[in-house]
CSV table of C-alpha atoms in Angstrom, one decimal:
chain,number,residue,atom,x,y,z
A,103,MET,CA,0.0,0.0,0.0
A,104,ASN,CA,1.2,3.5,-0.8
A,105,LYS,CA,2.1,5.2,2.5
A,106,ASN,CA,1.1,8.6,1.1
A,107,SER,CA,-2.4,7.6,0.1
A,108,ALA,CA,-5.4,9.3,1.7
A,109,VAL,CA,-6.1,6.6,4.2
A,110,PRO,CA,-3.4,7.4,6.8
A,111,ARG,CA,-4.5,11.0,6.6
A,112,ILE,CA,-8.0,10.1,7.7
A,113,ALA,CA,-6.5,8.1,10.6
A,114,SER,CA,-4.0,10.9,11.4
A,115,ARG,CA,-6.6,12.6,13.6
A,116,HIS,CA,-5.5,10.0,16.2
A,117,ALA,CA,-2.0,9.4,15.0
A,118,PRO,CA,0.9,10.2,17.4
A,119,ALA,CA,2.5,13.6,16.6
A,120,HIS,CA,6.1,13.5,15.2
A,121,GLY,CA,8.8,15.9,14.3
A,122,THR,CA,11.1,16.5,11.4
A,123,ALA,CA,14.9,16.4,11.3
A,124,LYS,CA,14.7,20.2,11.3
A,125,SER,CA,12.6,20.4,14.5
A,126,TYR,CA,15.0,18.0,16.3
A,127,THR,CA,18.0,20.1,15.1
A,128,VAL,CA,16.5,23.4,16.3
A,129,GLY,CA,15.5,21.8,19.6
A,130,PHE,CA,19.0,20.3,20.0
A,131,GLY,CA,20.7,23.7,19.2
A,132,LEU,CA,18.5,25.6,21.7
A,133,SER,CA,19.0,23.0,24.4
A,134,ILE,CA,22.8,23.1,24.0
A,135,ALA,CA,22.7,26.9,24.1
A,136,LEU,CA,20.5,27.0,27.2
A,137,THR,CA,22.7,24.4,29.0
A,138,LEU,CA,25.9,26.3,28.2
A,139,MET,CA,24.3,29.6,29.2
A,140,ALA,CA,23.3,28.2,32.6
A,141,TYR,CA,26.8,26.7,33.1
A,142,ALA,CA,28.5,30.0,32.1
A,143,LEU,CA,26.3,32.0,34.5
A,144,VAL,CA,27.5,29.8,37.4
A,145,ASP,CA,31.0,29.4,36.3
A,146,ARG,CA,31.7,33.1,35.5
A,147,ASN,CA,29.8,34.4,38.6
A,148,VAL,CA,27.9,36.9,36.4
A,149,LEU,CA,25.1,37.0,39.0
A,150,ALA,CA,25.2,35.9,42.7
A,151,GLY,CA,23.0,34.4,45.3
A,152,TRP,CA,19.3,34.1,44.7
A,153,ASP,CA,19.4,36.1,41.4
A,154,LEU,CA,21.7,33.5,40.0
A,155,ALA,CA,19.6,30.7,41.3
A,156,MET,CA,16.4,32.1,39.8
A,157,ALA,CA,18.2,32.7,36.5
A,158,ILE,CA,19.4,29.1,36.1
A,159,VAL,CA,16.0,27.7,37.2
A,160,GLY,CA,14.4,30.0,34.6
A,161,LEU,CA,16.8,28.6,32.0
A,162,ALA,CA,15.9,25.0,33.0
A,163,LEU,CA,12.2,25.8,32.6
A,164,VAL,CA,12.8,27.3,29.2
A,165,GLN,CA,14.7,24.2,28.2
A,166,LEU,CA,11.8,22.0,29.5
A,167,VAL,CA,9.4,23.9,27.2
A,168,VAL,CA,11.9,23.7,24.3
A,169,GLN,CA,12.2,19.9,24.7
A,170,LEU,CA,8.5,19.3,25.2
A,171,LEU,CA,7.9,21.2,21.9
A,172,PHE,CA,10.8,20.1,19.7
A,173,PHE,CA,11.5,16.5,21.1
A,174,LEU,CA,8.1,15.4,22.4
A,175,HIS,CA,6.0,17.4,19.9
A,176,LEU,CA,3.5,18.5,22.5
A,177,GLY,CA,2.6,21.6,20.4
A,178,GLN,CA,1.2,19.6,17.4
A,179,GLU,CA,-1.1,17.3,19.3
A,180,SER,CA,-4.6,17.2,17.9
A,181,LYS,CA,-7.7,17.8,20.1
A,182,PRO,CA,-8.6,16.5,22.6
A,183,ARG,CA,-5.1,17.3,23.9
A,184,LEU,CA,-4.9,14.4,26.3
A,185,ASN,CA,-1.1,14.4,26.6
A,186,LEU,CA,-1.1,18.1,27.5
A,187,LEU,CA,-3.9,17.6,30.0
A,188,THR,CA,-2.1,14.6,31.7
A,189,LEU,CA,1.1,16.7,31.8
A,190,LEU,CA,-0.6,19.6,33.4
A,191,PHE,CA,-2.3,17.3,36.0
A,192,ALA,CA,1.1,15.7,36.7
A,193,LEU,CA,2.7,19.2,37.1
A,194,LEU,CA,-0.1,20.1,39.6
A,195,VAL,CA,0.6,16.9,41.7
A,196,LEU,CA,4.4,17.6,41.3
A,197,LEU,CA,4.1,21.1,42.7
A,198,ILE,CA,1.9,20.0,45.6
A,199,VAL,CA,4.4,17.2,46.5
A,200,VAL,CA,7.5,19.4,46.2
A,201,LEU,CA,6.3,22.7,47.6
A,202,GLY,CA,4.2,20.9,50.2
A,203,SER,CA,7.2,18.9,51.4
A,204,LEU,CA,9.4,21.9,51.6
A,205,TRP,CA,6.8,23.9,53.5
A,206,ILE,CA,6.1,21.2,56.0
A,207,MET,CA,9.7,20.2,56.5
A,208,SER,CA,10.9,23.8,57.0
A,209,ASN,CA,8.2,24.1,59.7
A,210,LEU,CA,9.3,20.8,61.4
A,211,ASN,CA,13.0,21.3,61.0
A,212,HIS,CA,13.8,21.9,64.7
A,213,TYR,CA,17.4,20.8,64.1
A,214,LYS,CA,18.3,23.4,61.5
A,215,ALA,CA,21.7,25.1,62.1
A,216,MET,CA,22.8,22.7,64.9
A,217,THR,CA,25.9,20.6,65.0
A,218,PRO,CA,25.5,16.8,65.2
A,219,ALA,CA,26.4,17.0,68.9
A,220,GLU,CA,23.8,19.7,69.6
A,221,THR,CA,21.2,17.7,67.7
A,222,GLU,CA,21.9,14.7,69.9
A,223,THR,CA,21.5,16.6,73.2
A,224,HIS,CA,18.4,18.3,71.7
A,225,ILE,CA,16.8,14.9,70.9
A,226,GLN,CA,17.7,13.6,74.3
A,227,ASP,CA,16.1,16.6,76.0
A,228,GLU,CA,13.1,16.3,73.9
A,229,GLU,CA,12.6,12.6,74.7
A,230,LEU,CA,12.8,13.2,78.5
A,231,ILE,CA,10.8,16.4,78.8
A,232,TYR,CA,8.5,17.4,75.9
A,233,LYS,CA,8.8,21.1,75.6
A,234,LYS,CA,6.9,23.1,73.1
A,235,GLN,CA,9.3,25.0,70.8
A,236,ASN,CA,8.8,28.2,68.9
B,168,MET,CA,-10.6,-6.6,6.3
B,169,SER,CA,-9.1,-4.3,3.7
B,170,GLU,CA,-5.5,-3.2,4.0
B,171,ALA,CA,-6.6,0.5,4.3
B,172,VAL,CA,-9.0,-0.2,7.2
B,173,GLN,CA,-6.4,-2.3,8.9
B,174,HIS,CA,-3.8,0.5,8.6
B,175,SER,CA,-6.1,3.1,10.2
B,176,ARG,CA,-6.9,0.7,13.0
B,177,HIS,CA,-3.2,0.1,13.6
B,178,THR,CA,-2.5,3.8,13.7
B,179,GLU,CA,-5.2,4.3,16.3
B,180,GLU,CA,-3.9,1.4,18.4
B,181,ASP,CA,-0.4,2.9,18.2
B,182,ALA,CA,-1.8,6.2,19.4
B,183,LYS,CA,-3.4,4.5,22.3
B,184,ALA,CA,-0.1,2.7,23.2
B,185,MET,CA,1.7,6.1,23.0
B,186,PHE,CA,-0.8,7.7,25.3
B,187,GLY,CA,-0.7,4.9,27.8
B,188,PHE,CA,3.1,5.1,27.9
B,189,TRP,CA,2.8,8.9,28.3
B,190,VAL,CA,0.7,8.4,31.4
B,191,TYR,CA,3.3,6.0,32.7
B,192,ILE,CA,6.0,8.7,32.1
B,193,MET,CA,3.9,11.3,34.0
B,194,THR,CA,3.7,8.9,37.0
B,195,ASP,CA,7.4,8.5,36.8
B,196,CYS,CA,7.6,12.3,36.9
B,197,ILE,CA,5.8,12.2,40.3
B,198,LEU,CA,8.4,9.6,41.5
B,199,PHE,CA,11.2,11.9,40.6
B,200,ALA,CA,9.4,14.9,42.1
B,201,SER,CA,9.3,13.1,45.5
B,202,LEU,CA,13.0,12.3,45.2
B,203,PHE,CA,13.7,16.0,44.2
B,204,ALA,CA,11.7,17.1,47.3
B,205,THR,CA,13.7,14.7,49.5
B,206,TYR,CA,16.9,16.1,48.1
B,207,ALA,CA,15.7,19.7,48.6
B,208,VAL,CA,14.9,19.0,52.2
B,209,LEU,CA,18.1,17.1,53.0
B,210,HIS,CA,20.7,18.9,50.9
B,211,ASN,CA,22.1,20.9,53.8
B,212,ASN,CA,22.2,18.0,56.2
B,213,THR,CA,25.8,17.0,55.6
B,214,TYR,CA,26.4,15.8,59.2
B,215,GLY,CA,29.6,17.9,59.4
B,216,GLY,CA,30.9,16.5,56.1
B,217,PRO,CA,31.5,18.4,52.8
B,218,GLY,CA,28.5,19.6,50.9
B,219,ALA,CA,27.6,19.7,47.2
B,220,LYS,CA,30.0,22.7,46.5
B,221,ASP,CA,33.1,20.7,47.6
B,222,LEU,CA,32.2,17.3,46.3
B,223,PHE,CA,31.0,17.9,42.7
B,224,SER,CA,32.9,19.0,39.7
B,225,LEU,CA,30.8,21.2,37.4
B,226,ASP,CA,33.0,20.6,34.3
B,227,PHE,CA,32.7,16.8,34.7
B,228,VAL,CA,28.9,17.1,35.0
B,229,LEU,CA,28.6,19.5,32.0
B,230,VAL,CA,30.3,16.8,29.8
B,231,GLU,CA,27.8,14.3,31.1
B,232,THR,CA,24.9,16.6,30.4
B,233,LEU,CA,26.1,17.3,26.8
B,234,LEU,CA,26.5,13.6,26.2
B,235,LEU,CA,23.0,12.8,27.3
B,236,LEU,CA,21.6,15.8,25.4
B,237,THR,CA,23.3,14.7,22.2
B,238,SER,CA,22.0,11.1,22.8
B,239,SER,CA,18.4,12.5,23.1
B,240,PHE,CA,18.9,14.3,19.7
B,241,THR,CA,20.3,11.2,17.9
B,242,CYS,CA,17.5,9.1,19.4
B,243,GLY,CA,15.0,11.5,17.8
B,244,LEU,CA,16.8,11.0,14.5
B,245,ALA,CA,16.6,7.2,14.9
B,246,VAL,CA,12.9,7.4,15.5
B,247,LEU,CA,12.4,9.6,12.4
B,248,ALA,CA,14.4,7.0,10.4
B,249,ALA,CA,12.1,4.2,11.9
B,250,ARG,CA,9.0,6.1,10.6
B,251,ARG,CA,10.6,6.2,7.1
B,252,ARG,CA,11.4,2.4,7.5
B,253,ASP,CA,15.1,3.1,6.9
B,254,LYS,CA,16.6,0.2,8.7
B,255,LYS,CA,20.2,1.1,8.1
B,256,ARG,CA,19.8,4.6,9.6
B,257,VAL,CA,17.7,3.3,12.5
B,258,LEU,CA,20.5,0.9,13.5
B,259,ALA,CA,23.2,3.5,13.0
B,260,TRP,CA,21.5,6.3,15.0
B,261,PHE,CA,20.5,3.9,17.8
B,262,ALA,CA,24.1,2.6,18.0
B,263,VAL,CA,25.3,6.3,18.4
B,264,THR,CA,22.6,6.9,21.0
B,265,PHE,CA,23.5,3.7,22.8
B,266,LEU,CA,27.2,4.6,23.0
B,267,LEU,CA,26.5,8.1,24.2
B,268,GLY,CA,24.1,6.7,26.8
B,269,LEU,CA,26.8,4.2,27.9
B,270,ALA,CA,29.4,6.9,28.1
B,271,PHE,CA,27.0,9.0,30.3
B,272,LEU,CA,26.4,6.0,32.6
B,273,GLY,CA,30.1,5.2,32.7
B,274,MET,CA,30.9,8.8,33.8
B,275,GLU,CA,28.1,8.6,36.4
B,276,LEU,CA,29.4,5.3,37.9
B,277,HIS,CA,32.9,6.8,37.9
B,278,GLU,CA,31.6,9.8,39.9
B,279,PHE,CA,29.8,7.5,42.3
B,280,SER,CA,32.8,5.2,42.9
B,281,ASP,CA,35.1,8.2,43.4
B,282,LEU,CA,32.7,9.6,46.0
B,283,VAL,CA,32.4,6.2,47.8
B,284,SER,CA,36.1,5.5,47.8
B,285,GLU,CA,36.7,9.0,49.4
B,286,GLY,CA,34.3,8.1,52.2
B,287,HIS,CA,31.4,10.1,50.9
B,288,SER,CA,29.0,7.1,50.4
B,289,TRP,CA,25.2,7.2,50.9
B,290,GLN,CA,25.7,6.2,54.5
B,291,ALA,CA,27.8,9.3,55.3
B,292,SER,CA,24.9,11.8,55.6
B,293,GLY,CA,21.3,12.7,54.8
B,294,PHE,CA,22.5,14.9,52.0
B,295,LEU,CA,24.4,12.0,50.4
B,296,SER,CA,21.6,9.5,50.9
B,297,ALA,CA,19.3,11.9,49.0
B,298,PHE,CA,21.9,12.6,46.4
B,299,PHE,CA,22.6,8.9,45.6
B,300,THR,CA,18.9,8.0,45.6
B,301,LEU,CA,17.9,10.8,43.2
B,302,VAL,CA,20.8,10.5,40.8
B,303,GLY,CA,21.0,6.7,41.2
B,304,THR,CA,17.3,6.3,40.3
B,305,HIS,CA,17.9,8.4,37.1
B,306,GLY,CA,20.9,6.2,36.4
B,307,LEU,CA,18.8,3.1,36.9
B,308,HIS,CA,16.3,4.4,34.3
B,309,ILE,CA,19.2,5.1,31.9
B,310,SER,CA,20.4,1.5,32.4
B,311,ALA,CA,16.9,0.1,31.7
B,312,GLY,CA,16.7,2.4,28.6
B,313,LEU,CA,20.0,1.0,27.4
B,314,LEU,CA,18.9,-2.6,27.9
B,315,TRP,CA,15.7,-1.8,26.0
B,316,MET,CA,17.7,-0.1,23.3
B,317,GLY,CA,20.0,-3.1,23.0
B,318,ILE,CA,17.1,-5.5,22.7
B,319,MET,CA,15.4,-3.3,20.1
B,320,MET,CA,18.6,-3.1,18.0
B,321,VAL,CA,18.8,-6.9,17.9
B,322,GLN,CA,15.1,-7.2,17.0
B,323,VAL,CA,15.4,-4.6,14.2
B,324,TRP,CA,18.6,-6.2,13.0
B,325,ARG,CA,17.1,-9.7,12.8
B,326,ARG,CA,13.5,-9.1,11.9
B,327,GLY,CA,13.6,-5.7,10.2
B,328,LEU,CA,11.3,-2.8,10.8
B,329,VAL,CA,8.0,-4.6,11.3
B,330,ARG,CA,5.0,-2.6,12.6
B,331,PHE,CA,5.5,-3.6,16.2
B,332,SER,CA,9.2,-2.7,16.3
B,333,VAL,CA,8.4,0.8,14.9
B,334,LYS,CA,5.8,1.4,17.7
B,335,ARG,CA,8.3,0.1,20.3
B,336,LEU,CA,11.0,2.4,19.0
B,337,MET,CA,8.6,5.4,19.3
B,338,LEU,CA,7.9,4.5,22.9
B,339,LEU,CA,11.6,4.1,23.6
B,340,GLY,CA,12.2,7.5,22.0
B,341,LEU,CA,9.6,9.0,24.4
B,342,PHE,CA,11.3,7.3,27.4
B,343,TRP,CA,14.8,8.5,26.3
B,344,HIS,CA,13.7,12.2,25.8
B,345,PHE,CA,12.0,12.1,29.2
B,346,LEU,CA,15.2,10.9,30.9
B,347,ASP,CA,17.0,13.8,29.3
B,348,ILE,CA,14.4,16.3,30.7
B,349,VAL,CA,14.8,14.8,34.2
B,350,TRP,CA,18.6,15.2,33.9
B,351,ILE,CA,18.2,18.9,33.0
B,352,PHE,CA,16.6,19.4,36.4
B,353,ILE,CA,19.2,17.2,38.2
B,354,PHE,CA,21.9,19.3,36.5
B,355,THR,CA,20.2,22.5,37.6
B,356,PHE,CA,19.0,21.7,41.1
B,357,VAL,CA,21.8,19.3,42.3
B,358,TYR,CA,24.9,20.4,40.5
B,359,LEU,CA,24.5,24.1,39.4
B,360,MET,CA,22.5,25.1,42.5
B,361,GLY,CA,25.0,23.2,44.7
B,362,ALA,CA,27.8,25.3,43.3
B,363,ILE,CA,26.0,28.6,44.2
B,364,ALA,CA,26.5,30.1,47.7
B,365,LEU,CA,23.0,31.0,49.0
């Protein structure tokens, strides 16, 4: 059967999306550039502290979008966009898991900024007399 | 059944398989999210030992990152060749992808064995437990991907690009791209952020 006949086109409504050599090359080039940019920012100390951290996390998120579009072809999905919907739901769960864990743990982390020895005495104190801490 | 109807049914079945595999990948994202959260919570708990800044070499990890990124690209080219039923190119691009993946895994194991031999094993601190679990789980996925890739190459070599092998190669492609995306975040959150003084 001729692969270019009309039949696959009818079925293509449900066919998996795919890229071209060009889209892969563009995605690859952008990913390399973003990776090297993030590395250079840290290596050359262009920014510092939280500004630098925010910048490299931003670059990672841009690269996530680049790879989703150029390697996983999320942009050319036909409706209903189930892959995108599942991804957004996964991201929601992911944010709840990560941000929730960080929030709870930063509240519970009594032992922050203690040396191992201090932690030990602290735990011993806490086991004998339960004191409410602020 | 006419060939045309059969073909459209196959395409639809392939789309279903791709979606099912995508859902699996999304659940794997949640697994990695919990490991990332664990690392984020524990990364300062070094138990008096050295932290990320002193232990990791950024140049070394940059090379690892570029290897994996390139393998993701060549994997995409291999899947494109599979769609064109170009057996020679499929085998060639997957061989390149396999070697790049193997080099990545080799570098990772080298890093791990260096850390352990210098006394910084997963038993040394909460930080190192979280580090080895997160990065090791990614490495385990890479190993599984390499095994899958090896089996697929033998299958394509011996039986040619039959319909099932093309579908499987597309799923393998999804898996491999996903592992590269996870690595971007390991590179950013574990290695780059580790090198920053906050």
